[in-house]
Amino acid sequence: MSRTNDHKEVIMEQLAPLCPSLFYQISPDSAGFPRAVYELRQLSVKDYPYEKHLLTLHLYDKRADEVLQDTADSVISVMDGKILETDGFYYQFFYNQDRQPVPEQEKSLRHIMLTFETRIYTRSDF
């Protein structure tokens, strides 16, 4: 059932308005701040009519922590409980309640990590 590239594209479309400098897995050194990097990892699910993925979003900024916190708040507000329909799939996003500050060696860099459970149904199974 999985079409990982399609799933990444759908997630990118949802996050891009909230995190304009958005990348999958790796951001280039030349990328400005604030920036966001996301990962999508498929989890093993048996006997469920959906694919279960872990969407991890890393938010980075060099400005005041408030900017980063506001971005995290916006992402949670928009994505938690969201249901999307595409040509072949339905997507449901559930915030895992685990907003984590991540310490960085570069002291001027702020980093927050958020995770969402993402359930992906084929349209025929929803």
Short mmCIF file of the C-alpha atoms (twelve columns), coordinates in Angstrom:
data_MODEL
# 
_entry.id   MODEL 
# 
loop_
_atom_site.group_PDB 
_atom_site.id 
_atom_site.type_symbol 
_atom_site.label_atom_id 
_atom_site.label_alt_id 
_atom_site.label_comp_id 
_atom_site.label_asym_id 
_atom_site.label_seq_id 
_atom_site.Cartn_x 
_atom_site.Cartn_y 
_atom_site.Cartn_z 
_atom_site.pdbx_PDB_model_num 
ATOM 1   C CA . MET A 1   0.000   0.000  0.000  1 
ATOM 2   C CA . SER A 2   2.831   2.437  0.773  1 
ATOM 3   C CA . ARG A 3   3.853   5.121  -1.681 1 
ATOM 4   C CA . THR A 4   6.414   6.899  0.458  1 
ATOM 5   C CA . ASN A 5   7.210   9.682  -2.024 1 
ATOM 6   C CA . ASP A 6   3.521   10.545 -2.313 1 
ATOM 7   C CA . HIS A 7   3.207   10.614 1.473  1 
ATOM 8   C CA . LYS A 8   6.262   12.887 1.820  1 
ATOM 9   C CA . GLU A 9   4.813   15.271 -0.770 1 
ATOM 10  C CA . VAL A 10  1.467   15.498 1.069  1 
ATOM 11  C CA . ILE A 11  3.233   16.193 4.362  1 
ATOM 12  C CA . MET A 12  5.469   18.788 2.724  1 
ATOM 13  C CA . GLU A 13  2.390   20.585 1.344  1 
ATOM 14  C CA . GLN A 14  0.844   20.730 4.825  1 
ATOM 15  C CA . LEU A 15  3.947   21.907 6.662  1 
ATOM 16  C CA . ALA A 16  5.358   24.358 4.077  1 
ATOM 17  C CA . PRO A 17  2.980   27.249 4.945  1 
ATOM 18  C CA . LEU A 18  3.918   26.860 8.622  1 
ATOM 19  C CA . CYS A 19  7.643   26.246 8.082  1 
ATOM 20  C CA . PRO A 20  8.732   27.982 4.853  1 
ATOM 21  C CA . SER A 21  12.305  26.668 5.012  1 
ATOM 22  C CA . LEU A 22  11.336  22.977 5.117  1 
ATOM 23  C CA . PHE A 23  13.448  19.942 4.204  1 
ATOM 24  C CA . TYR A 24  13.161  16.172 4.241  1 
ATOM 25  C CA . GLN A 25  15.795  14.487 6.456  1 
ATOM 26  C CA . ILE A 26  18.717  16.857 5.749  1 
ATOM 27  C CA . SER A 27  18.911  20.607 5.367  1 
ATOM 28  C CA . PRO A 28  21.700  22.211 3.376  1 
ATOM 29  C CA . ASP A 29  24.260  24.259 5.293  1 
ATOM 30  C CA . SER A 30  23.210  27.280 3.277  1 
ATOM 31  C CA . ALA A 31  19.599  27.078 4.508  1 
ATOM 32  C CA . GLY A 32  18.558  30.075 6.525  1 
ATOM 33  C CA . PHE A 33  16.705  30.218 9.820  1 
ATOM 34  C CA . PRO A 34  14.154  29.419 10.982 1 
ATOM 35  C CA . ARG A 35  14.222  26.018 9.340  1 
ATOM 36  C CA . ALA A 36  12.399  22.732 9.739  1 
ATOM 37  C CA . VAL A 37  13.505  19.209 8.926  1 
ATOM 38  C CA . TYR A 38  11.086  16.308 8.928  1 
ATOM 39  C CA . GLU A 39  11.396  12.542 8.811  1 
ATOM 40  C CA . LEU A 40  8.743   9.958  8.059  1 
ATOM 41  C CA . ARG A 41  9.280   6.458  9.394  1 
ATOM 42  C CA . GLN A 42  6.853   3.617  8.756  1 
ATOM 43  C CA . LEU A 43  5.979   1.606  11.859 1 
ATOM 44  C CA . SER A 44  4.953   -2.018 11.849 1 
ATOM 45  C CA . VAL A 45  1.210   -2.459 12.157 1 
ATOM 46  C CA . LYS A 46  -0.543  -5.778 11.888 1 
ATOM 47  C CA . ASP A 47  -4.243  -6.291 11.345 1 
ATOM 48  C CA . TYR A 48  -5.026  -2.586 10.944 1 
ATOM 49  C CA . PRO A 49  -6.589  -1.091 7.822  1 
ATOM 50  C CA . TYR A 50  -3.923  1.635  7.685  1 
ATOM 51  C CA . GLU A 51  -0.217  2.283  7.543  1 
ATOM 52  C CA . LYS A 52  1.164   3.801  10.697 1 
ATOM 53  C CA . HIS A 53  4.012   6.298  10.397 1 
ATOM 54  C CA . LEU A 54  5.958   8.419  12.844 1 
ATOM 55  C CA . LEU A 55  6.324   11.977 11.588 1 
ATOM 56  C CA . THR A 56  9.185   13.728 13.395 1 
ATOM 57  C CA . LEU A 57  9.607   17.458 12.919 1 
ATOM 58  C CA . HIS A 58  12.781  19.270 14.015 1 
ATOM 59  C CA . LEU A 59  12.453  23.058 14.276 1 
ATOM 60  C CA . TYR A 60  15.580  25.236 14.410 1 
ATOM 61  C CA . ASP A 61  16.173  28.943 14.878 1 
ATOM 62  C CA . LYS A 62  18.924  31.300 16.007 1 
ATOM 63  C CA . ARG A 63  16.616  34.034 17.205 1 
ATOM 64  C CA . ALA A 64  14.676  34.309 20.434 1 
ATOM 65  C CA . ASP A 65  13.152  31.108 21.717 1 
ATOM 66  C CA . GLU A 66  9.671   32.678 21.433 1 
ATOM 67  C CA . VAL A 67  9.792   32.525 17.617 1 
ATOM 68  C CA . LEU A 68  10.500  28.810 17.734 1 
ATOM 69  C CA . GLN A 69  7.836   28.195 20.380 1 
ATOM 70  C CA . ASP A 70  5.278   30.088 18.274 1 
ATOM 71  C CA . THR A 71  6.156   27.981 15.225 1 
ATOM 72  C CA . ALA A 72  5.775   24.781 17.256 1 
ATOM 73  C CA . ASP A 73  2.402   26.016 18.586 1 
ATOM 74  C CA . SER A 74  1.214   26.730 15.028 1 
ATOM 75  C CA . VAL A 75  2.267   23.310 13.747 1 
ATOM 76  C CA . ILE A 76  0.505   21.542 16.621 1 
ATOM 77  C CA . SER A 77  -2.623  23.666 16.231 1 
ATOM 78  C CA . VAL A 78  -2.917  22.963 12.503 1 
ATOM 79  C CA . MET A 79  -1.760  19.333 12.354 1 
ATOM 80  C CA . ASP A 80  -3.213  17.698 15.488 1 
ATOM 81  C CA . GLY A 81  -6.370  15.842 14.501 1 
ATOM 82  C CA . LYS A 82  -6.107  16.891 10.855 1 
ATOM 83  C CA . ILE A 83  -7.687  14.625 8.255  1 
ATOM 84  C CA . LEU A 84  -6.668  14.998 4.602  1 
ATOM 85  C CA . GLU A 85  -8.034  13.381 1.490  1 
ATOM 86  C CA . THR A 86  -5.963  12.851 -1.656 1 
ATOM 87  C CA . ASP A 87  -6.663  10.910 -4.846 1 
ATOM 88  C CA . GLY A 88  -5.698  7.583  -3.330 1 
ATOM 89  C CA . PHE A 89  -5.335  8.091  0.441  1 
ATOM 90  C CA . TYR A 90  -6.751  9.546  3.623  1 
ATOM 91  C CA . TYR A 91  -4.298  10.911 6.193  1 
ATOM 92  C CA . GLN A 92  -4.899  11.406 9.917  1 
ATOM 93  C CA . PHE A 93  -2.386  13.193 12.161 1 
ATOM 94  C CA . PHE A 94  -2.221  12.855 15.939 1 
ATOM 95  C CA . TYR A 95  0.177   14.928 18.043 1 
ATOM 96  C CA . ASN A 96  2.087   12.659 20.453 1 
ATOM 97  C CA . GLN A 97  2.254   15.272 23.245 1 
ATOM 98  C CA . ASP A 98  6.047   15.168 23.288 1 
ATOM 99  C CA . ARG A 99  7.358   18.622 22.526 1 
ATOM 100 C CA . GLN A 100 11.043  18.299 23.351 1 
ATOM 101 C CA . PRO A 101 13.730  20.955 23.513 1 
ATOM 102 C CA . VAL A 102 16.918  19.443 22.106 1 
ATOM 103 C CA . PRO A 103 20.255  20.807 23.347 1 
ATOM 104 C CA . GLU A 104 22.687  21.837 20.607 1 
ATOM 105 C CA . GLN A 105 26.456  22.297 20.837 1 
ATOM 106 C CA . GLU A 106 26.134  25.689 19.169 1 
ATOM 107 C CA . LYS A 107 24.616  27.663 22.059 1 
ATOM 108 C CA . SER A 108 22.923  30.231 19.817 1 
ATOM 109 C CA . LEU A 109 20.909  27.510 18.066 1 
ATOM 110 C CA . ARG A 110 17.450  26.619 19.397 1 
ATOM 111 C CA . HIS A 111 15.948  23.219 18.519 1 
ATOM 112 C CA . ILE A 112 12.527  21.740 19.277 1 
ATOM 113 C CA . MET A 113 11.381  18.286 18.220 1 
ATOM 114 C CA . LEU A 114 7.713   17.329 17.728 1 
ATOM 115 C CA . THR A 115 6.295   13.943 16.770 1 
ATOM 116 C CA . PHE A 116 2.976   12.956 15.252 1 
ATOM 117 C CA . GLU A 117 1.432   9.567  14.644 1 
ATOM 118 C CA . THR A 118 0.313   9.523  11.047 1 
ATOM 119 C CA . ARG A 119 -2.238  6.991  9.858  1 
ATOM 120 C CA . ILE A 120 -2.550  6.507  6.139  1 
ATOM 121 C CA . TYR A 121 -5.568  4.688  4.735  1 
ATOM 122 C CA . THR A 122 -6.212  3.733  1.157  1 
ATOM 123 C CA . ARG A 123 -9.483  5.349  0.151  1 
ATOM 124 C CA . SER A 124 -11.152 1.964  -0.156 1 
ATOM 125 C CA . ASP A 125 -10.336 1.126  3.504  1 
ATOM 126 C CA . PHE A 126 -11.423 4.384  5.156  1 
# 
